[in-house]
Amino acid sequence: MKILVGVKRVVDYAVKVRVQNNTVDLKNIKMSLNPFCEIAVEEAVRLKEQKVADEVVAMTIGPKQATETLRTALAMGADRAIHIMTDLRTDYMELQPFAVSQIFQKIVEEEKSDLVLLGKQGIDSDCGQTGPMLAGLLDWPQITFAANIETDGTSMTVERETDSGTETIKIPQLPAVVTCDLRLNEPRYATLPNIMKAKKKKVDTRVAEDMGIDLSPRNQVLEVFEPAPRKEGIMVEDIDSLIDKLKNEAGVIA
């Protein structure tokens, strides 16, 4: 079984973003592997360690610097990588999920992948659309928000997160597209020897604009602004005062 894992370069989750000129300023800030994509890489590597998968291929779309993101996936255990090069912003401002899904579709068909693992969403755009769109384009079954995956390489049983708990879905025959949620696993730290080995692993580079896909955005972002600052909290003397303020001032309890 060959697994294709999507990885995305995003603003590090611990960074406080700045808004300038009606967009998020990406200059001189720390970028890292999207946390949900990191979970997808970890799951793919675990399936290979269990002898269920034969090869794990990591793929990203982004600028030259996105190679660093691929190296992280390779250090975690991916066998090789594919870098679709573009200078378009991938945080929904320019390159949007439908174009991303079409690029993935082309690579999946070329690679003859049996399973595609993606993060449930990127923490920059929070769209969560690439997985479902890709499944639709490929006409493959999909399971989103995976919290547990069991597969023998032919069929797959997945426990997925829902608003009311979890549900278990079985796919009797692969291929499939699965998006990974937070509870699926805890990603490993890449060891120094594996980081060094990752530098020697193969990374194929292609140019997104040469793939014959319309990369123009379908939607236009009209405004980007920072959230209003939080109001300063207050200290209360006792629990009765707290209940009074929640009831009579905030109106959050009856």
mmCIF file of C-alpha atoms in Angstrom:
data_model
loop_
_atom_site.group_PDB
_atom_site.id
_atom_site.type_symbol
_atom_site.label_atom_id
_atom_site.label_comp_id
_atom_site.label_asym_id
_atom_site.label_seq_id
_atom_site.Cartn_x
_atom_site.Cartn_y
_atom_site.Cartn_z
ATOM 1 C CA MET A 1 0.000 0.000 0.000
ATOM 2 C CA LYS A 2 1.331 3.423 -0.961
ATOM 3 C CA ILE A 3 0.342 6.390 1.209
ATOM 4 C CA LEU A 4 0.439 10.006 0.069
ATOM 5 C CA VAL A 5 0.520 12.501 2.936
ATOM 6 C CA GLY A 6 -0.241 16.169 2.450
ATOM 7 C CA VAL A 7 1.830 18.606 4.525
ATOM 8 C CA LYS A 8 1.385 22.357 4.703
ATOM 9 C CA ARG A 9 3.718 25.175 5.719
ATOM 10 C CA VAL A 10 1.856 27.581 8.000
ATOM 11 C CA VAL A 11 2.568 30.306 10.524
ATOM 12 C CA ASP A 12 3.706 28.602 13.721
ATOM 13 C CA TYR A 13 0.812 28.106 16.132
ATOM 14 C CA ALA A 14 2.626 29.998 18.906
ATOM 15 C CA VAL A 15 3.222 33.133 16.826
ATOM 16 C CA LYS A 16 1.017 36.198 17.222
ATOM 17 C CA VAL A 17 0.218 37.267 13.671
ATOM 18 C CA ARG A 18 0.268 40.862 12.453
ATOM 19 C CA VAL A 19 -2.231 42.328 10.013
ATOM 20 C CA GLN A 20 -0.850 44.854 7.513
ATOM 21 C CA ASN A 21 -2.282 46.126 4.239
ATOM 22 C CA ASN A 22 -5.443 44.060 4.693
ATOM 23 C CA THR A 23 -3.592 40.748 4.970
ATOM 24 C CA VAL A 24 -1.560 38.707 7.447
ATOM 25 C CA ASP A 25 2.066 39.832 7.348
ATOM 26 C CA LEU A 26 4.280 36.806 6.676
ATOM 27 C CA LYS A 27 7.630 38.608 6.753
ATOM 28 C CA ASN A 28 10.186 37.549 9.357
ATOM 29 C CA ILE A 29 7.886 35.222 11.289
ATOM 30 C CA LYS A 30 8.359 31.588 12.197
ATOM 31 C CA MET A 31 6.738 29.060 9.862
ATOM 32 C CA SER A 32 6.294 25.386 10.678
ATOM 33 C CA LEU A 33 4.496 22.180 9.739
ATOM 34 C CA ASN A 34 0.730 22.444 10.192
ATOM 35 C CA PRO A 35 -0.074 20.493 13.414
ATOM 36 C CA PHE A 36 -2.850 18.424 11.834
ATOM 37 C CA CYS A 37 -0.577 17.520 8.901
ATOM 38 C CA GLU A 38 2.047 16.445 11.427
ATOM 39 C CA ILE A 39 -0.519 14.030 12.881
ATOM 40 C CA ALA A 40 -1.196 12.684 9.368
ATOM 41 C CA VAL A 41 2.532 12.078 8.804
ATOM 42 C CA GLU A 42 2.827 10.284 12.132
ATOM 43 C CA GLU A 43 -0.101 7.999 11.285
ATOM 44 C CA ALA A 44 1.333 7.170 7.864
ATOM 45 C CA VAL A 45 4.711 6.312 9.385
ATOM 46 C CA ARG A 46 3.043 4.115 12.019
ATOM 47 C CA LEU A 47 1.184 2.212 9.304
ATOM 48 C CA LYS A 48 4.500 1.591 7.565
ATOM 49 C CA GLU A 49 6.072 0.430 10.821
ATOM 50 C CA GLN A 50 3.168 -2.005 11.208
ATOM 51 C CA LYS A 51 4.054 -3.403 7.735
ATOM 52 C CA VAL A 52 0.662 -2.295 6.411
ATOM 53 C CA ALA A 53 2.130 0.363 4.104
ATOM 54 C CA ASP A 54 5.079 -0.104 1.756
ATOM 55 C CA GLU A 55 5.894 3.545 1.068
ATOM 56 C CA VAL A 56 5.049 6.941 2.534
ATOM 57 C CA VAL A 57 5.305 9.940 0.208
ATOM 58 C CA ALA A 58 5.007 13.456 1.632
ATOM 59 C CA MET A 59 3.746 16.261 -0.595
ATOM 60 C CA THR A 60 3.546 20.004 -0.131
ATOM 61 C CA ILE A 61 2.557 23.026 -2.196
ATOM 62 C CA GLY A 62 4.362 26.269 -1.557
ATOM 63 C CA PRO A 63 7.468 28.429 -2.024
ATOM 64 C CA LYS A 64 11.090 27.317 -1.979
ATOM 65 C CA GLN A 65 11.134 27.528 1.824
ATOM 66 C CA ALA A 66 8.459 24.798 2.026
ATOM 67 C CA THR A 67 11.260 22.291 1.437
ATOM 68 C CA GLU A 68 12.034 22.694 5.145
ATOM 69 C CA THR A 69 8.511 21.455 5.913
ATOM 70 C CA LEU A 70 9.081 18.411 3.727
ATOM 71 C CA ARG A 71 12.379 17.724 5.483
ATOM 72 C CA THR A 72 10.488 17.611 8.774
ATOM 73 C CA ALA A 73 8.134 14.955 7.352
ATOM 74 C CA LEU A 74 11.113 13.018 5.954
ATOM 75 C CA ALA A 75 12.858 13.152 9.329
ATOM 76 C CA MET A 76 9.719 11.731 10.946
ATOM 77 C CA GLY A 77 9.894 8.718 8.629
ATOM 78 C CA ALA A 78 8.475 9.532 5.187
ATOM 79 C CA ASP A 79 10.419 7.807 2.394
ATOM 80 C CA ARG A 80 10.467 10.581 -0.204
ATOM 81 C CA ALA A 81 8.771 13.865 -0.973
ATOM 82 C CA ILE A 82 7.140 15.895 -3.735
ATOM 83 C CA HIS A 83 7.368 19.681 -3.715
ATOM 84 C CA ILE A 84 4.906 21.557 -5.932
ATOM 85 C CA MET A 85 6.593 24.939 -6.194
ATOM 86 C CA THR A 86 4.594 28.182 -6.277
ATOM 87 C CA ASP A 87 5.003 31.682 -4.902
ATOM 88 C CA LEU A 88 1.239 32.055 -4.501
ATOM 89 C CA ARG A 89 0.126 32.425 -0.895
ATOM 90 C CA THR A 90 -1.414 29.193 0.356
ATOM 91 C CA ASP A 91 -3.359 30.720 3.284
ATOM 92 C CA TYR A 92 -6.508 31.219 1.140
ATOM 93 C CA MET A 93 -5.457 34.686 -0.002
ATOM 94 C CA GLU A 94 -4.341 33.393 -3.427
ATOM 95 C CA LEU A 95 -4.182 29.580 -3.693
ATOM 96 C CA GLN A 96 -7.472 28.116 -2.478
ATOM 97 C CA PRO A 97 -8.710 24.578 -1.671
ATOM 98 C CA PHE A 98 -10.216 23.738 -5.074
ATOM 99 C CA ALA A 99 -6.936 24.382 -6.904
ATOM 100 C CA VAL A 100 -5.013 22.551 -4.159
ATOM 101 C CA SER A 101 -7.363 19.568 -4.529
ATOM 102 C CA GLN A 102 -6.817 19.485 -8.295
ATOM 103 C CA ILE A 103 -3.046 19.459 -7.814
ATOM 104 C CA PHE A 104 -3.354 16.606 -5.326
ATOM 105 C CA GLN A 105 -5.629 14.734 -7.719
ATOM 106 C CA LYS A 106 -3.010 14.854 -10.455
ATOM 107 C CA ILE A 107 -0.238 13.638 -8.147
ATOM 108 C CA VAL A 108 -2.414 10.866 -6.647
ATOM 109 C CA GLU A 109 -3.218 9.576 -10.126
ATOM 110 C CA GLU A 110 0.422 9.705 -11.197
ATOM 111 C CA GLU A 111 1.676 8.043 -8.002
ATOM 112 C CA LYS A 112 -1.144 5.468 -7.982
ATOM 113 C CA SER A 113 -1.604 6.027 -4.249
ATOM 114 C CA ASP A 114 -3.855 3.694 -2.273
ATOM 115 C CA LEU A 115 -4.487 6.040 0.662
ATOM 116 C CA VAL A 116 -4.315 9.801 1.067
ATOM 117 C CA LEU A 117 -3.865 11.164 4.585
ATOM 118 C CA LEU A 118 -4.369 14.875 5.210
ATOM 119 C CA GLY A 119 -4.728 17.097 8.243
ATOM 120 C CA LYS A 120 -8.374 17.935 8.886
ATOM 121 C CA GLN A 121 -7.587 21.629 8.237
ATOM 122 C CA GLY A 122 -4.794 24.149 7.981
ATOM 123 C CA ILE A 123 -4.502 26.419 11.004
ATOM 124 C CA ASP A 124 -4.032 29.437 8.732
ATOM 125 C CA SER A 125 -7.250 29.302 6.682
ATOM 126 C CA ASP A 126 -9.225 26.763 8.791
ATOM 127 C CA CYS A 127 -11.119 25.704 5.663
ATOM 128 C CA GLY A 128 -11.075 21.927 6.047
ATOM 129 C CA GLN A 129 -12.100 21.599 2.382
ATOM 130 C CA THR A 130 -9.138 19.996 0.601
ATOM 131 C CA GLY A 131 -9.812 16.421 1.782
ATOM 132 C CA PRO A 132 -13.509 16.309 0.849
ATOM 133 C CA MET A 133 -12.878 18.084 -2.478
ATOM 134 C CA LEU A 134 -10.061 15.680 -3.353
ATOM 135 C CA ALA A 135 -12.270 12.675 -2.569
ATOM 136 C CA GLY A 136 -14.950 14.121 -4.813
ATOM 137 C CA LEU A 137 -12.537 14.708 -7.702
ATOM 138 C CA LEU A 138 -11.127 11.174 -7.381
ATOM 139 C CA ASP A 139 -14.567 9.617 -6.752
ATOM 140 C CA TRP A 140 -13.081 7.901 -3.687
ATOM 141 C CA PRO A 141 -14.713 7.267 -0.301
ATOM 142 C CA GLN A 142 -13.689 9.704 2.416
ATOM 143 C CA ILE A 143 -13.625 9.851 6.206
ATOM 144 C CA THR A 144 -12.990 13.162 7.934
ATOM 145 C CA PHE A 145 -11.872 14.017 11.488
ATOM 146 C CA ALA A 146 -10.289 10.597 12.092
ATOM 147 C CA ALA A 147 -9.581 9.793 15.758
ATOM 148 C CA ASN A 148 -8.517 6.160 15.243
ATOM 149 C CA ILE A 149 -7.528 4.199 12.142
ATOM 150 C CA GLU A 150 -7.354 0.426 11.710
ATOM 151 C CA THR A 151 -6.485 -1.071 8.331
ATOM 152 C CA ASP A 152 -5.083 -4.265 6.869
ATOM 153 C CA GLY A 153 -4.098 -2.570 3.614
ATOM 154 C CA THR A 154 -7.307 -3.622 1.876
ATOM 155 C CA SER A 155 -10.153 -2.336 4.051
ATOM 156 C CA MET A 156 -10.260 0.323 6.729
ATOM 157 C CA THR A 157 -12.216 1.042 9.913
ATOM 158 C CA VAL A 158 -12.070 4.592 11.241
ATOM 159 C CA GLU A 159 -13.455 6.192 14.373
ATOM 160 C CA ARG A 160 -14.230 9.825 13.600
ATOM 161 C CA GLU A 161 -15.018 12.845 15.731
ATOM 162 C CA THR A 162 -18.513 14.371 15.598
ATOM 163 C CA ASP A 163 -20.213 17.197 17.479
ATOM 164 C CA SER A 164 -22.021 14.647 19.647
ATOM 165 C CA GLY A 165 -19.186 12.173 20.235
ATOM 166 C CA THR A 166 -17.651 9.701 17.787
ATOM 167 C CA GLU A 167 -18.866 7.313 15.120
ATOM 168 C CA THR A 168 -17.190 4.326 13.477
ATOM 169 C CA ILE A 169 -17.159 3.965 9.708
ATOM 170 C CA LYS A 170 -15.837 1.055 7.649
ATOM 171 C CA ILE A 171 -14.501 1.327 4.120
ATOM 172 C CA PRO A 172 -14.602 -2.211 2.695
ATOM 173 C CA GLN A 173 -12.156 -1.534 -0.114
ATOM 174 C CA LEU A 174 -9.383 1.041 -0.505
ATOM 175 C CA PRO A 175 -8.446 3.550 -1.986
ATOM 176 C CA ALA A 176 -9.723 6.326 0.271
ATOM 177 C CA VAL A 177 -9.080 9.843 1.539
ATOM 178 C CA VAL A 178 -8.841 10.361 5.316
ATOM 179 C CA THR A 179 -8.394 13.630 7.202
ATOM 180 C CA CYS A 180 -6.785 13.436 10.628
ATOM 181 C CA ASP A 181 -7.990 15.006 13.872
ATOM 182 C CA LEU A 182 -6.179 15.871 17.084
ATOM 183 C CA ARG A 183 -6.889 12.664 19.036
ATOM 184 C CA LEU A 184 -5.526 10.317 16.363
ATOM 185 C CA ASN A 185 -1.981 10.224 17.754
ATOM 186 C CA GLU A 186 0.853 12.186 19.304
ATOM 187 C CA PRO A 187 3.528 12.947 16.694
ATOM 188 C CA ARG A 188 7.083 11.873 17.452
ATOM 189 C CA TYR A 189 10.047 14.206 17.709
ATOM 190 C CA ALA A 190 12.525 13.792 14.886
ATOM 191 C CA THR A 191 15.861 12.530 16.200
ATOM 192 C CA LEU A 192 19.158 14.072 15.089
ATOM 193 C CA PRO A 193 20.212 10.965 13.107
ATOM 194 C CA ASN A 194 16.872 10.988 11.266
ATOM 195 C CA ILE A 195 17.183 14.722 10.585
ATOM 196 C CA MET A 196 20.567 14.052 8.978
ATOM 197 C CA LYS A 197 19.167 11.120 6.965
ATOM 198 C CA ALA A 198 16.288 13.305 5.750
ATOM 199 C CA LYS A 199 18.751 15.585 3.967
ATOM 200 C CA LYS A 200 19.690 12.693 1.685
ATOM 201 C CA LYS A 201 16.138 11.573 0.872
ATOM 202 C CA LYS A 202 14.727 12.358 -2.551
ATOM 203 C CA VAL A 203 12.567 15.450 -3.084
ATOM 204 C CA ASP A 204 10.974 15.810 -6.535
ATOM 205 C CA THR A 205 10.210 19.405 -7.470
ATOM 206 C CA ARG A 206 7.578 20.572 -9.928
ATOM 207 C CA VAL A 207 6.116 23.963 -10.769
ATOM 208 C CA ALA A 208 2.409 24.396 -10.002
ATOM 209 C CA GLU A 209 1.884 26.835 -12.860
ATOM 210 C CA ASP A 210 3.140 24.201 -15.346
ATOM 211 C CA MET A 211 0.612 21.523 -14.341
ATOM 212 C CA GLY A 212 -2.229 22.750 -16.543
ATOM 213 C CA ILE A 213 -4.477 23.673 -13.623
ATOM 214 C CA ASP A 214 -6.350 26.929 -13.118
ATOM 215 C CA LEU A 215 -4.857 28.268 -9.897
ATOM 216 C CA SER A 216 -6.907 31.461 -9.751
ATOM 217 C CA PRO A 217 -8.947 31.922 -6.545
ATOM 218 C CA ARG A 218 -12.702 31.268 -6.632
ATOM 219 C CA ASN A 219 -13.407 33.638 -3.755
ATOM 220 C CA GLN A 220 -12.080 37.083 -2.937
ATOM 221 C CA VAL A 221 -11.069 38.016 0.592
ATOM 222 C CA LEU A 222 -12.518 41.488 1.147
ATOM 223 C CA GLU A 223 -11.088 42.312 4.547
ATOM 224 C CA VAL A 224 -8.638 40.960 7.103
ATOM 225 C CA PHE A 225 -8.544 42.455 10.581
ATOM 226 C CA GLU A 226 -7.264 41.607 14.035
ATOM 227 C CA PRO A 227 -9.796 40.565 16.685
ATOM 228 C CA ALA A 228 -10.798 43.187 19.229
ATOM 229 C CA PRO A 229 -8.600 43.135 22.344
ATOM 230 C CA ARG A 230 -10.027 41.267 25.318
ATOM 231 C CA LYS A 231 -11.422 43.387 28.115
ATOM 232 C CA GLU A 232 -9.578 43.263 31.371
ATOM 233 C CA GLY A 233 -11.039 40.769 33.843
ATOM 234 C CA ILE A 234 -12.196 41.557 37.363
ATOM 235 C CA MET A 235 -11.701 39.843 40.700
ATOM 236 C CA VAL A 236 -14.724 38.862 42.793
ATOM 237 C CA GLU A 237 -14.789 38.411 46.532
ATOM 238 C CA ASP A 238 -16.724 35.157 46.714
ATOM 239 C CA ILE A 239 -18.798 32.653 44.757
ATOM 240 C CA ASP A 240 -22.019 34.545 45.432
ATOM 241 C CA SER A 241 -20.584 37.656 43.770
ATOM 242 C CA LEU A 242 -19.474 35.572 40.801
ATOM 243 C CA ILE A 243 -22.945 34.039 40.353
ATOM 244 C CA ASP A 244 -24.539 37.474 40.657
ATOM 245 C CA LYS A 245 -22.367 38.950 37.930
ATOM 246 C CA LEU A 246 -22.832 35.951 35.615
ATOM 247 C CA LYS A 247 -26.585 36.149 36.091
ATOM 248 C CA ASN A 248 -27.302 39.860 36.181
ATOM 249 C CA GLU A 249 -24.465 41.437 34.216
ATOM 250 C CA ALA A 250 -23.252 38.834 31.736
ATOM 251 C CA GLY A 251 -26.623 37.115 31.367
ATOM 252 C CA VAL A 252 -25.000 33.714 30.750
ATOM 253 C CA ILE A 253 -26.953 31.842 33.418
ATOM 254 C CA ALA A 254 -30.615 32.015 34.307
#
